[in-house]
Backbone as a chain_set.jsonl record, in Angstrom:
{"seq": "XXXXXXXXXXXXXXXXXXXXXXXXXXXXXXXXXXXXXXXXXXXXXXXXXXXXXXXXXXXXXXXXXXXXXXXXXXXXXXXXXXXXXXXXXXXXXXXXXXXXXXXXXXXXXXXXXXXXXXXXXXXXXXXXXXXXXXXXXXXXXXXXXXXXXXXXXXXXXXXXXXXXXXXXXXXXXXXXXXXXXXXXXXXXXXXXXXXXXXXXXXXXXXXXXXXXX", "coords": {"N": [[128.491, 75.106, 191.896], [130.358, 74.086, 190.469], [129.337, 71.877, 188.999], [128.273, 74.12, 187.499], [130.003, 75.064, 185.899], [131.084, 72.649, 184.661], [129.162, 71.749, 182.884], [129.745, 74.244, 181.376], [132.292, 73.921, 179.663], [131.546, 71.879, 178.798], [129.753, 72.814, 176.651], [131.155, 74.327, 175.556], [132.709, 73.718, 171.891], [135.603, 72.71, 170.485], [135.988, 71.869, 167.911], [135.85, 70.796, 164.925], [134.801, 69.088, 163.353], [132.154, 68.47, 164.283], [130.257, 70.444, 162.694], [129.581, 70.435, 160.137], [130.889, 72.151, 157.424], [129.777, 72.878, 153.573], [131.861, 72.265, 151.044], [132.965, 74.887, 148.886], [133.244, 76.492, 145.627], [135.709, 79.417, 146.008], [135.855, 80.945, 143.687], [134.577, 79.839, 141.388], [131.871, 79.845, 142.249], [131.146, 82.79, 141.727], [129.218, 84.94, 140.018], [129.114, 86.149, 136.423], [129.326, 88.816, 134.758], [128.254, 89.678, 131.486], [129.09, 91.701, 128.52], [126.239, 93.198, 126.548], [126.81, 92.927, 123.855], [127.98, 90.313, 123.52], [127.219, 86.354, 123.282], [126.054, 84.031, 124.768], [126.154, 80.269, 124.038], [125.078, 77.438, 125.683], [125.219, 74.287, 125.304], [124.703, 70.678, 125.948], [127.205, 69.665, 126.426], [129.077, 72.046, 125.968], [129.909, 74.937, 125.463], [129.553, 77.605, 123.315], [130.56, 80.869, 122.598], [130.408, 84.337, 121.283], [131.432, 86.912, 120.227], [132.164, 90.334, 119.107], [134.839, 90.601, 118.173], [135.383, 87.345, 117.525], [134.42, 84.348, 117.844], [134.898, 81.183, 119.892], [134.788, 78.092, 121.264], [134.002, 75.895, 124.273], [134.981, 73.224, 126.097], [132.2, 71.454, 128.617], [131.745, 69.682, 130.919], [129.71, 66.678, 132.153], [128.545, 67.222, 134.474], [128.046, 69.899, 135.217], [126.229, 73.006, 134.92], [124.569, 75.683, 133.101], [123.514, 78.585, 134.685], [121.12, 80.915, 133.944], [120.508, 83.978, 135.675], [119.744, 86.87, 135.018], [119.582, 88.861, 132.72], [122.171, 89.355, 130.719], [123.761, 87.95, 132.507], [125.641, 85.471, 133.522], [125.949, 82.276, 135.93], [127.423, 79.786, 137.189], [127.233, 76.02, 138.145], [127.638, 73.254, 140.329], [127.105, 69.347, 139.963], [127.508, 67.994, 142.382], [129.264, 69.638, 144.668], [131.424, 68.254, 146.888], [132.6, 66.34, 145.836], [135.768, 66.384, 145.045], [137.227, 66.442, 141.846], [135.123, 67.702, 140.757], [134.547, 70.124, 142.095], [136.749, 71.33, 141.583], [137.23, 71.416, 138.524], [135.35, 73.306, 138.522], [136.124, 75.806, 139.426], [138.13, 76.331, 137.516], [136.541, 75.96, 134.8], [135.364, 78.098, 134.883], [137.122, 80.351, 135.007], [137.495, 79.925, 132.599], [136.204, 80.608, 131.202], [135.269, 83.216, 131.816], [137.792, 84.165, 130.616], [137.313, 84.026, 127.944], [134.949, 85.335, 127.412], [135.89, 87.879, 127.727], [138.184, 88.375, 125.659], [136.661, 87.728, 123.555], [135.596, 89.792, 123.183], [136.713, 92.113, 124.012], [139.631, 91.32, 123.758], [143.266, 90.718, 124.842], [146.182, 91.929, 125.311], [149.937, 92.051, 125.078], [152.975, 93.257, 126.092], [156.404, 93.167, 125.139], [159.477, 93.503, 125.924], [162.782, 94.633, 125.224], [165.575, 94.358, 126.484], [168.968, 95.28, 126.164], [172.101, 96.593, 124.603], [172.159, 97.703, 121.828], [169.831, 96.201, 120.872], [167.238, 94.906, 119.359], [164.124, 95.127, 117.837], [162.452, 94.331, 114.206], [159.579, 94.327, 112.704], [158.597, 92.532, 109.765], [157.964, 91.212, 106.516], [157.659, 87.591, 105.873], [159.008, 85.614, 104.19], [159.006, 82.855, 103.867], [156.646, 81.953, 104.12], [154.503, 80.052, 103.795], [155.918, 77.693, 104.76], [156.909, 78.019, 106.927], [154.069, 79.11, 107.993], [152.697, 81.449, 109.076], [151.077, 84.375, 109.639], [152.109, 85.584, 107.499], [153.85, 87.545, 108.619], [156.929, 88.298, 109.891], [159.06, 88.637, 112.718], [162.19, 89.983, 113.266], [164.416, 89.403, 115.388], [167.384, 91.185, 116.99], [169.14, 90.687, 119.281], [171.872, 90.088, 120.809], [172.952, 87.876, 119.921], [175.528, 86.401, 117.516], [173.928, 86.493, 114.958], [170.908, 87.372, 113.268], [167.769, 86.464, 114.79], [164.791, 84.545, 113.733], [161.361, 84.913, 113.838], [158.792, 83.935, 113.072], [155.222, 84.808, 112.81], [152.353, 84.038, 114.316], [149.314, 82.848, 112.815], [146.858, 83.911, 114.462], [147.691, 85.518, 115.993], [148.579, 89.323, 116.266], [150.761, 91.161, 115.866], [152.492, 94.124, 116.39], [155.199, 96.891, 116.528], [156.101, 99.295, 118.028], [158.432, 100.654, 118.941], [161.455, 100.254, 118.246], [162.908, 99.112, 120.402], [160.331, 97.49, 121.635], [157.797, 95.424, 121.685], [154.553, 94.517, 120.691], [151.859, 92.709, 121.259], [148.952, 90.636, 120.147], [145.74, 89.143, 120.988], [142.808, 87.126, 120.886], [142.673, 84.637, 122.569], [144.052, 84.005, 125.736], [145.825, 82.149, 126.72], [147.147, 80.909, 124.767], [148.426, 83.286, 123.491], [150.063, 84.111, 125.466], [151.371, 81.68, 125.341], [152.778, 81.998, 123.253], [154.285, 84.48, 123.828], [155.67, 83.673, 125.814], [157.272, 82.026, 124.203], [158.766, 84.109, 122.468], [160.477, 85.308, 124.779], [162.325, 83.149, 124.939], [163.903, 82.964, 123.286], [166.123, 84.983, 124.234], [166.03, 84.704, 127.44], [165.712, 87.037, 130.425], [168.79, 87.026, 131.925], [170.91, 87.305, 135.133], [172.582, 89.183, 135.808], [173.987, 91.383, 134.048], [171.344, 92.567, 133.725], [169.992, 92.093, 131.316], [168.398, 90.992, 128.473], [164.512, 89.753, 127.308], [161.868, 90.986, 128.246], [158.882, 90.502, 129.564], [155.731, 92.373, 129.718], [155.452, 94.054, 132.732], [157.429, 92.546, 134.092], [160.387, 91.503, 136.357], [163.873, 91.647, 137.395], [166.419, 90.298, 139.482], [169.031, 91.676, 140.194], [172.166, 89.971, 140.525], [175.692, 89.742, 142.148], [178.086, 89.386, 140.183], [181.007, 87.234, 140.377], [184.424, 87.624, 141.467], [187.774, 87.18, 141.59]], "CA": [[129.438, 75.937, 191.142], [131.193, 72.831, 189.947], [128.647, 71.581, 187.787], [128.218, 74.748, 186.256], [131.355, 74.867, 184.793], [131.531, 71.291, 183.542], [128.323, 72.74, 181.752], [130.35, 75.298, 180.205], [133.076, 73.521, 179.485], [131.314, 70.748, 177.45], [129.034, 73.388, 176.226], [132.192, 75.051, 174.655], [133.12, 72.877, 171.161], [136.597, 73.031, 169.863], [136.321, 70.83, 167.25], [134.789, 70.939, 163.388], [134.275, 67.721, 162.371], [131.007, 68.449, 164.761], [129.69, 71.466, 162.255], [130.416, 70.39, 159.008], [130.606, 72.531, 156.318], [129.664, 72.437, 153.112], [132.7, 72.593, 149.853], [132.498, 76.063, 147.96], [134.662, 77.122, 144.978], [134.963, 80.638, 145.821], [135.939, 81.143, 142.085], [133.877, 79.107, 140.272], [130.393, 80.312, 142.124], [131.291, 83.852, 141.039], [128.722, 86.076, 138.776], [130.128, 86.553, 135.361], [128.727, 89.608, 133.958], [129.251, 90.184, 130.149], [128.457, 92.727, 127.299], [125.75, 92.639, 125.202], [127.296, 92.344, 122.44], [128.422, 89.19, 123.605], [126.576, 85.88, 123.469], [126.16, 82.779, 125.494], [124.942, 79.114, 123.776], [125.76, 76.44, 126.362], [124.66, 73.053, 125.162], [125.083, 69.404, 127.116], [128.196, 69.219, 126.64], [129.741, 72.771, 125.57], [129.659, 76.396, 125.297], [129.919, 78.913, 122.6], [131.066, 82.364, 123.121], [130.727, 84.954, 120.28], [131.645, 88.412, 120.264], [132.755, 91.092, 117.869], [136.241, 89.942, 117.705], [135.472, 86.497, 116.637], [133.924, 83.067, 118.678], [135.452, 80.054, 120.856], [133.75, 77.045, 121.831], [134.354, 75.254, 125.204], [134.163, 72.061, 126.619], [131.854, 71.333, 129.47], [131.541, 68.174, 132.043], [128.204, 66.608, 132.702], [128.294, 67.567, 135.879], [127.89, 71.647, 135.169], [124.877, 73.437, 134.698], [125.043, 77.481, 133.249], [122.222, 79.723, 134.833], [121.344, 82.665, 133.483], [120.093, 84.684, 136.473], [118.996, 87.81, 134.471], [119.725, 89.135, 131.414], [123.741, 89.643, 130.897], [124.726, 87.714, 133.6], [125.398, 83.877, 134.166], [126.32, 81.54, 136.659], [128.208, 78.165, 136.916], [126.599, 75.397, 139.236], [128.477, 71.537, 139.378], [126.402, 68.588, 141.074], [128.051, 68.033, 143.51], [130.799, 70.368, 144.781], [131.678, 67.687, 148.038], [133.806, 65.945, 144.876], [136.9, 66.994, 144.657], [136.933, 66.832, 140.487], [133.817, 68.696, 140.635], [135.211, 71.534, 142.836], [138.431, 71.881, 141.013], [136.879, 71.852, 137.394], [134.308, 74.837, 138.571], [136.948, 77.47, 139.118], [138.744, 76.537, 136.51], [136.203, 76.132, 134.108], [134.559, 79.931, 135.581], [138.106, 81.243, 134.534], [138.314, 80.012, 131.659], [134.743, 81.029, 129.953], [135.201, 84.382, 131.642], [138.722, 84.76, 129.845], [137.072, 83.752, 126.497], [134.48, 86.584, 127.142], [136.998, 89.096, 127.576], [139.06, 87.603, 124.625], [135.808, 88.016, 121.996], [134.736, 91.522, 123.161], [138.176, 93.122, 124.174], [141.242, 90.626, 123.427], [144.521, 90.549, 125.497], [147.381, 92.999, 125.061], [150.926, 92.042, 126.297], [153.762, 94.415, 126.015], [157.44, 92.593, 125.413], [161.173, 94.823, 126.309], [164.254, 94.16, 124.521], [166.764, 95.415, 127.167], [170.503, 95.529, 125.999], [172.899, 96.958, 123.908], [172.123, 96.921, 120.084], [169.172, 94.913, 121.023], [166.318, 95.602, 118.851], [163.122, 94.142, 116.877], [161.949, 94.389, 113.409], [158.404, 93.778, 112.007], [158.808, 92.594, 108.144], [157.354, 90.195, 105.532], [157.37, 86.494, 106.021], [159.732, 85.093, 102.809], [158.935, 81.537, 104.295], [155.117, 81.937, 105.37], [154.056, 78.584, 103.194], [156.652, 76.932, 105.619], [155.987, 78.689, 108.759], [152.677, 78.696, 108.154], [152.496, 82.593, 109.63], [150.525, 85.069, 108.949], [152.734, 86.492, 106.496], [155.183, 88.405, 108.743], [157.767, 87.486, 111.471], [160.089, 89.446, 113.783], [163.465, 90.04, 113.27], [165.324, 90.516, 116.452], [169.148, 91.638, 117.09], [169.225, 90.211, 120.441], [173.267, 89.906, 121.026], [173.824, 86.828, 118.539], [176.085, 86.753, 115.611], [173.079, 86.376, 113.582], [169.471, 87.875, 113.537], [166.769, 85.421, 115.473], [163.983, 85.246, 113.096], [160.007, 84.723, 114.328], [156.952, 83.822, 112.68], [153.742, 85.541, 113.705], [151.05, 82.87, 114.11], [147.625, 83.385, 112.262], [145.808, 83.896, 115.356], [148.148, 87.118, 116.751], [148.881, 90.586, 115.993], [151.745, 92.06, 116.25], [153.454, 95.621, 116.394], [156.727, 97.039, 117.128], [156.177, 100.891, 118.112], [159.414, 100.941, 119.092], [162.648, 99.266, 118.096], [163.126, 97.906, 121.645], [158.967, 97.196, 121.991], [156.976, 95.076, 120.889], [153.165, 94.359, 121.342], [151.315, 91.68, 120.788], [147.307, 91.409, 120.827], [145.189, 87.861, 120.464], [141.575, 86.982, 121.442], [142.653, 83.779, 123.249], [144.608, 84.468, 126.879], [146.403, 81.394, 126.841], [147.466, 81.206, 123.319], [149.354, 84.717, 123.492], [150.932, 83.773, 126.964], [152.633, 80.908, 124.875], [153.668, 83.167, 121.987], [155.05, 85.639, 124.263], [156.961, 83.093, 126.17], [158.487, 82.038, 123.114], [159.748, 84.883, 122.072], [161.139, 85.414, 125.727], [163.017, 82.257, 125.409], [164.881, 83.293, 122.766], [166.921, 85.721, 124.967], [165.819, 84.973, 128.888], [166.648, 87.641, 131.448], [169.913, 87.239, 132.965], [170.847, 88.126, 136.259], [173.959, 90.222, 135.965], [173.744, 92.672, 133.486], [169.31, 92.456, 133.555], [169.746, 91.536, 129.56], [166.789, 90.177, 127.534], [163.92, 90.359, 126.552], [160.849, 91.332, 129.589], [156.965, 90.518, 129.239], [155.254, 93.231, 130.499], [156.277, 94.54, 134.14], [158.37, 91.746, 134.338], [161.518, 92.33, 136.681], [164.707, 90.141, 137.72], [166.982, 90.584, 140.714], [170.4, 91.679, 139.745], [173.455, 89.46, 141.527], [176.83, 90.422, 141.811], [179.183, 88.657, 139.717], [181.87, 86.335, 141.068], [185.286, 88.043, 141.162], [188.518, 86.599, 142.066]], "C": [[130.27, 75.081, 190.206], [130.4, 72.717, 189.076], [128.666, 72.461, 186.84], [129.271, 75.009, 185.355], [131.483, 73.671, 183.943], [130.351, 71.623, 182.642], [128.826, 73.162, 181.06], [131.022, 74.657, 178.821], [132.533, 72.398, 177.973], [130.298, 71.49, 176.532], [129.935, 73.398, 174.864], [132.621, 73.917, 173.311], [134.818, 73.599, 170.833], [137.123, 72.426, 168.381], [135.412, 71.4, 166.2], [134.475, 70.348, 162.938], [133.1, 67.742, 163.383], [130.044, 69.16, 163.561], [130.312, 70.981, 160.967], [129.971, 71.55, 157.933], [130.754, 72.147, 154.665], [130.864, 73.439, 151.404], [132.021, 73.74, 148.879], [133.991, 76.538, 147.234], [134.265, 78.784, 144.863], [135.196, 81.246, 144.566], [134.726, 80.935, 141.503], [132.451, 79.773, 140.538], [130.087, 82.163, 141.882], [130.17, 84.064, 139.936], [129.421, 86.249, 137.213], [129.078, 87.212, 134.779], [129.039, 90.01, 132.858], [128.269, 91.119, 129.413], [126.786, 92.33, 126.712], [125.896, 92.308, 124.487], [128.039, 91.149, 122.682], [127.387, 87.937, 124.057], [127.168, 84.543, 123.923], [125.199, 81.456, 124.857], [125.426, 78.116, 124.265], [124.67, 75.204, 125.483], [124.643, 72.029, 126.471], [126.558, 69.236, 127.149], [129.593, 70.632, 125.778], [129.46, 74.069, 125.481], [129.882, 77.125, 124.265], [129.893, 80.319, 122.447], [131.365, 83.358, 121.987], [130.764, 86.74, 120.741], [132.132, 89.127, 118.747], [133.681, 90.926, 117.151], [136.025, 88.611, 117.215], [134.564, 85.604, 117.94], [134.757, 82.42, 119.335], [134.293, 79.513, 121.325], [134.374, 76.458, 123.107], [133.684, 74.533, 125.968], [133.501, 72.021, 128.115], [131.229, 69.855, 129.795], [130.289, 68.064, 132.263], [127.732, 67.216, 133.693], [127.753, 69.265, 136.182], [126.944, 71.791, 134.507], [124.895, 74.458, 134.306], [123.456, 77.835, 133.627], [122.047, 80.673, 134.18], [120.197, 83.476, 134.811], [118.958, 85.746, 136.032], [119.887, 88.132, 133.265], [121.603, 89.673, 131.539], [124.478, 89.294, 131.679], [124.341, 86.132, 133.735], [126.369, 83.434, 135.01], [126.398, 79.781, 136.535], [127.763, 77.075, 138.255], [127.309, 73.686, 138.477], [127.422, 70.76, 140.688], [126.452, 68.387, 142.394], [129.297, 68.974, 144.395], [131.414, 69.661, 146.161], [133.173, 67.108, 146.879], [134.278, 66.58, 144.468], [137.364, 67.301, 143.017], [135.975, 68.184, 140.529], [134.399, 70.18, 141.042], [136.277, 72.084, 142.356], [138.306, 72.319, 139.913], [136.115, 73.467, 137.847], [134.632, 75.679, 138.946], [137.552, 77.334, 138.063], [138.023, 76.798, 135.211], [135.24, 77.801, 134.006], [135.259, 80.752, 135.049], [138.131, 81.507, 133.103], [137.074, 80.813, 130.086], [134.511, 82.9, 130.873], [136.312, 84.872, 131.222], [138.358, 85.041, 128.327], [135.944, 85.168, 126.457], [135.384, 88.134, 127.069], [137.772, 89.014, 126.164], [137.89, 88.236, 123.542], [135.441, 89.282, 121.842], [135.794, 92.856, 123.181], [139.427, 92.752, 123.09], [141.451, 91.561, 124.675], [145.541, 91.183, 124.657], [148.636, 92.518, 125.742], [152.039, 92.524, 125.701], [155.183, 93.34, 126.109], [158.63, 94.197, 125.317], [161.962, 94.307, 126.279], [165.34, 95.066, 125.748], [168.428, 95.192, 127.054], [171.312, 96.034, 125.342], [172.785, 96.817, 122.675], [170.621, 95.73, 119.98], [167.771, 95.661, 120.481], [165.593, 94.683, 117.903], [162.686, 95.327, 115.47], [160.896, 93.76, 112.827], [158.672, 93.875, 110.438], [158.008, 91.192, 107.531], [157.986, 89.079, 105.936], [158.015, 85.824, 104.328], [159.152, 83.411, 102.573], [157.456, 81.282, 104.642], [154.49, 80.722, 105.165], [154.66, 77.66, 103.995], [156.235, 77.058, 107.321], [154.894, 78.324, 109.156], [152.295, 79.981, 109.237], [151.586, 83.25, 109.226], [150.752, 86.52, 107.783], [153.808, 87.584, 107.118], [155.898, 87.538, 109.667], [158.877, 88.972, 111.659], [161.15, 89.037, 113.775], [164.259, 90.544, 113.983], [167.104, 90.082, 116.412], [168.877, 91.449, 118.513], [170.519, 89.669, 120.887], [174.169, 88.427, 120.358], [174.086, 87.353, 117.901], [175.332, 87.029, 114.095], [171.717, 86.827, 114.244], [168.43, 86.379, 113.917], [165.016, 86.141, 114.991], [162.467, 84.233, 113.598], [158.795, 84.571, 113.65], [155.481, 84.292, 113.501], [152.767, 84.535, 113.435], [149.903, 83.614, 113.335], [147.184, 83.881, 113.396], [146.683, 85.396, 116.676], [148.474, 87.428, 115.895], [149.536, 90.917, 116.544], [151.967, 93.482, 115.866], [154.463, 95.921, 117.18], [156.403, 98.754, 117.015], [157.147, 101.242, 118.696], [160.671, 99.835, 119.003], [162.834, 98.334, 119.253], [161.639, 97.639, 122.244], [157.939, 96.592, 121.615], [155.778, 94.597, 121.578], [152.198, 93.339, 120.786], [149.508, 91.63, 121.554], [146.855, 89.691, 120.164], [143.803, 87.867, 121.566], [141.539, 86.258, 122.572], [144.291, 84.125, 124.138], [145.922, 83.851, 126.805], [147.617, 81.189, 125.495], [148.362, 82.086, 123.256], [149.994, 84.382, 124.863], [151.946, 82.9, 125.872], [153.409, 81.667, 123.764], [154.607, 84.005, 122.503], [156.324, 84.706, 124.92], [158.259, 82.745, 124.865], [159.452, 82.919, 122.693], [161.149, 85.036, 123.435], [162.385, 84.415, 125.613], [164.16, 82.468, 124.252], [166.194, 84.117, 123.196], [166.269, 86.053, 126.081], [166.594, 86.193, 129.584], [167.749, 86.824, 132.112], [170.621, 88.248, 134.008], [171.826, 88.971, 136.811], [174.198, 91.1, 135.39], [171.957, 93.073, 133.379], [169.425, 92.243, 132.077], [168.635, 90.927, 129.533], [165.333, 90.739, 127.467], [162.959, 89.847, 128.574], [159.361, 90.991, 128.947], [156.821, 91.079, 130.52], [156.225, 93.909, 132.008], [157.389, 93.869, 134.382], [159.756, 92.703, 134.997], [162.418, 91.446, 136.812], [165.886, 91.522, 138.462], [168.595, 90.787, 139.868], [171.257, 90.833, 140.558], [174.625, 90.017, 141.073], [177.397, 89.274, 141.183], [180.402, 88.872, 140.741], [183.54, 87.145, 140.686], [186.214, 87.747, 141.982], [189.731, 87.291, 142.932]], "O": [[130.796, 75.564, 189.204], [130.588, 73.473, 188.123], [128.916, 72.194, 185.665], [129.197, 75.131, 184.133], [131.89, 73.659, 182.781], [130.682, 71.789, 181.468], [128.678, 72.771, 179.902], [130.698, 74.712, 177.635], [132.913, 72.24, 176.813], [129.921, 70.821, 175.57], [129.764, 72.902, 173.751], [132.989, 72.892, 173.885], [135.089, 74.794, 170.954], [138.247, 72.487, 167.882], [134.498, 72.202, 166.386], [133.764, 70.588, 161.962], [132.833, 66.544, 163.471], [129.002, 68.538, 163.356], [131.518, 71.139, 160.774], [128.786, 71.771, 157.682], [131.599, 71.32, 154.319], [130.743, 74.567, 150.928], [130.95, 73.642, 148.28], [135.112, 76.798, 147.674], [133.365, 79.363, 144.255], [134.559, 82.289, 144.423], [133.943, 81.825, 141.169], [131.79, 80.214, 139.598], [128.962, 82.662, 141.882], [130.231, 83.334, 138.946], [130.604, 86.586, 137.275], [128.083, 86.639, 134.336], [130.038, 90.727, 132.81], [127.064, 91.274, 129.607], [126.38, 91.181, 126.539], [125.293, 91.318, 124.072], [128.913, 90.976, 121.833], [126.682, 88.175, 125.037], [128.264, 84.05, 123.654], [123.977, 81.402, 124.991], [126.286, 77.573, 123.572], [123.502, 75.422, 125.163], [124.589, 72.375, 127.651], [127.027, 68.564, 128.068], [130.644, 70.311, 125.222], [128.237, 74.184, 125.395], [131.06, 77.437, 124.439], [128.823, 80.791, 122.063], [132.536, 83.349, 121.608], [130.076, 87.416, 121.506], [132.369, 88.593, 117.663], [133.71, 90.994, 115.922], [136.61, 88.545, 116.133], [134.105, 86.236, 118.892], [135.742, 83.134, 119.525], [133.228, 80.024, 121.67], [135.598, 76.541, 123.006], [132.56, 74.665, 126.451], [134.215, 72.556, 128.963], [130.48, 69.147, 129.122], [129.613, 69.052, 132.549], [126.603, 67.7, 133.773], [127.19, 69.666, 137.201], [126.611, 71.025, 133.602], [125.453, 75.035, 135.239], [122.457, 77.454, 133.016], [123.012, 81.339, 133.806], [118.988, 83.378, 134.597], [117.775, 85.728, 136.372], [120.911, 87.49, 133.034], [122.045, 90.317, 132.49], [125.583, 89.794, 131.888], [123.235, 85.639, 133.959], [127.492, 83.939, 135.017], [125.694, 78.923, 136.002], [128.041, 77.477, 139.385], [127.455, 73.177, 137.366], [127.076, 71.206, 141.782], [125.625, 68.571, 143.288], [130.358, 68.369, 144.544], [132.046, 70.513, 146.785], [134.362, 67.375, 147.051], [133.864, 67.407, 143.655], [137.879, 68.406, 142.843], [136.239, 69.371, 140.34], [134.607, 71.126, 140.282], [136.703, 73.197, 142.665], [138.879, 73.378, 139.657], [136.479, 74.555, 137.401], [133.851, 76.627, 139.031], [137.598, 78.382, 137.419], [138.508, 77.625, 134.438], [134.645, 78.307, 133.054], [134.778, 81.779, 134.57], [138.481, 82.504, 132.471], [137.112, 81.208, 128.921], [133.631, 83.66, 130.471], [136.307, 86.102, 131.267], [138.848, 85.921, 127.62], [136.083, 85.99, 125.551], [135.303, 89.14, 126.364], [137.8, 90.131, 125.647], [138.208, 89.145, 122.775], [135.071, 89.85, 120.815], [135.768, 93.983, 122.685], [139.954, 93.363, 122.16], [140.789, 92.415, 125.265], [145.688, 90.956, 123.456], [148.586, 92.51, 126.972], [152.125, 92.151, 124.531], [155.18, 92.626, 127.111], [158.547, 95.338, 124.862], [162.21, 93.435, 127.112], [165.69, 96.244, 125.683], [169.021, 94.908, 128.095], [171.866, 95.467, 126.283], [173.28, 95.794, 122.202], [170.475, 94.762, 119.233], [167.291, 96.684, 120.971], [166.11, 93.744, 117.298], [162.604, 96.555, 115.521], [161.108, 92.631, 112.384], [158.91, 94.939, 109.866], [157.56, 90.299, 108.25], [159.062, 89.346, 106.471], [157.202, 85.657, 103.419], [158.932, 82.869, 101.489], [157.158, 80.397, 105.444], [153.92, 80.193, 106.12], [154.015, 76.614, 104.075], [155.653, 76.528, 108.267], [154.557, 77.614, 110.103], [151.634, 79.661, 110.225], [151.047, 82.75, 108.239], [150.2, 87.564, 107.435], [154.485, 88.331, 106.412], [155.598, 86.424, 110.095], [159.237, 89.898, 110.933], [161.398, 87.895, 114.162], [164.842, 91.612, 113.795], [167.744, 89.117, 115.995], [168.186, 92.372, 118.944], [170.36, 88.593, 121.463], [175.352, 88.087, 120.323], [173.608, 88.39, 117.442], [175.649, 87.415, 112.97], [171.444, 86.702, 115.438], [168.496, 85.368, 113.217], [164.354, 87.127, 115.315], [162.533, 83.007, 113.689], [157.829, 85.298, 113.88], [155.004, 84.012, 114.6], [152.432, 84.265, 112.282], [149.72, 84.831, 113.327], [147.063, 85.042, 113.005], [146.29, 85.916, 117.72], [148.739, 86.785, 114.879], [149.349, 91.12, 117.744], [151.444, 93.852, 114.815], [154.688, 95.42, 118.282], [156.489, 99.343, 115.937], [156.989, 102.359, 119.191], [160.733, 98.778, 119.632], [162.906, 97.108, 119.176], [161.654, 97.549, 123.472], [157.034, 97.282, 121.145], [155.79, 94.294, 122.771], [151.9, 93.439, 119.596], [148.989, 92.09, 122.571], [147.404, 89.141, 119.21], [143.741, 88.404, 122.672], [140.842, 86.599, 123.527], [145.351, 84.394, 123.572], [146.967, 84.501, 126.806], [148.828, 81.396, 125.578], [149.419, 81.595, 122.86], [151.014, 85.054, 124.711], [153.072, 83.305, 125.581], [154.631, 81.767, 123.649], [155.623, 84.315, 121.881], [157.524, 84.862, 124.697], [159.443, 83.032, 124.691], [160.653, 82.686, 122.554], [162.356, 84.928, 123.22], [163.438, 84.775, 126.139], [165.303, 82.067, 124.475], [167.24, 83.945, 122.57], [165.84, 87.198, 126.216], [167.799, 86.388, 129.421], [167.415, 85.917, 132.875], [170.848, 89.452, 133.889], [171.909, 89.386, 137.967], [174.747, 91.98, 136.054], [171.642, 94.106, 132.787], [168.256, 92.281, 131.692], [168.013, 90.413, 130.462], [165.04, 91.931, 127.555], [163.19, 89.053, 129.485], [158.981, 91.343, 127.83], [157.234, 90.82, 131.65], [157.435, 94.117, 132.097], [158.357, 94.458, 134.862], [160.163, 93.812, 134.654], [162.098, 90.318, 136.437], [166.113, 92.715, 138.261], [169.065, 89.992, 139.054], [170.95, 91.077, 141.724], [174.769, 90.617, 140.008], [177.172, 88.169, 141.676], [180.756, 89.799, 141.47], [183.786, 87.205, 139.481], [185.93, 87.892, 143.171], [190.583, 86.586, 143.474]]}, "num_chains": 1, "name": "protein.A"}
């Protein structure tokens, strides 16, 4: 009866460095299914991504391979995925060539909210655009300074203001329009006592009570 237990017992493992497994980015080995109307030309050392809306090229590491499985659908394979580089590039680089498909066939939409008192945007002509270097307009917001806080619209976004306190912004590339939008944000951050400023998208912020003596 004895024995059979120490049987068991050493039967039983508790340990994992017995069973090793083997490094998987569960990102990176992801499917990416795209349009037709969207095309894939990976080279040795890069990708190009065209769609309706326009192209992007992106760089790729020796180490990555693109499949194409079947027709409209590829997959991302790195030599080794035990190396830690390796494994880290191949979600990131998975993200970033299925943002660029979205980007050429759709674009990115992100919604900004002027919230305060008198606080309001204007879309108008670009006086300065040779300077700027815009695409001929900029945004003129009343955001609780003494003076109007004036914006250049990059070449590479679209803007609209369908409402005095709303503005919308649209660009092919994900990243690109993230920094645009911050910018504007930073011109008048939420603050946390009256909720003032300006919001991207859902954006929310915690009210505190002010300090009173």
């Amino acid at each position: 009866m004895l024995c059979q237990r120490q049987v068991a017992i050493s039967a039983r493992s508790f340990s994992t460095s017995a069973c090793l497994q083997r490094h998987v980015s569960h990102i990176g080995s992801l499917r990416i299914n795209y349009p037709s109307a969207v095309t894939l030309t990976p080279t040795s050392t890069d990708i190009t991504i065209s769609g309706p809306l326009g192209a992007t090229t992106l760089p790729l590491r020796p180490y990555m391979k693109i499949v194409f499985p079947r027709e409209s659908c590829m997959t991302l394979h790195v030599d080794d995925a035990e190396v830690l580089e390796q494994r880290q590039m191949w979600g990131t680089t998975r993200t970033l060539i299925y943002n660029s498909i979205i980007g050429v066939s759709e674009g990115f939409t992100v919604p900004l909210h002027l919230v305060g008192v008198g606080y309001r945007a204007v879309l108008e002509d670009d006086p300065r655009r040779e300077i700027t270097k815009s695409n001929g307009q900029r945004l003129n917001l009343k955001i609780g300074y003494t003076h109007s806080v004036y914006v250049p619209i990059p070449p590479h976004i679209k803007c609209t203001v369908p409402f005095p306190t709303k503005i919308v912004l649209f660009c092919t590339d994900k990243q690109r329009l993230g920094q645009f939008a911050a910018e504007i944000r930073n011109k008048r951050k939420p603050e946390p006592y009256k909720g003032k400023g300006i919001f991207i998208g859902n954006e929310t912020i915690k009210i505190k009570k002010s300090k009173r003596k």
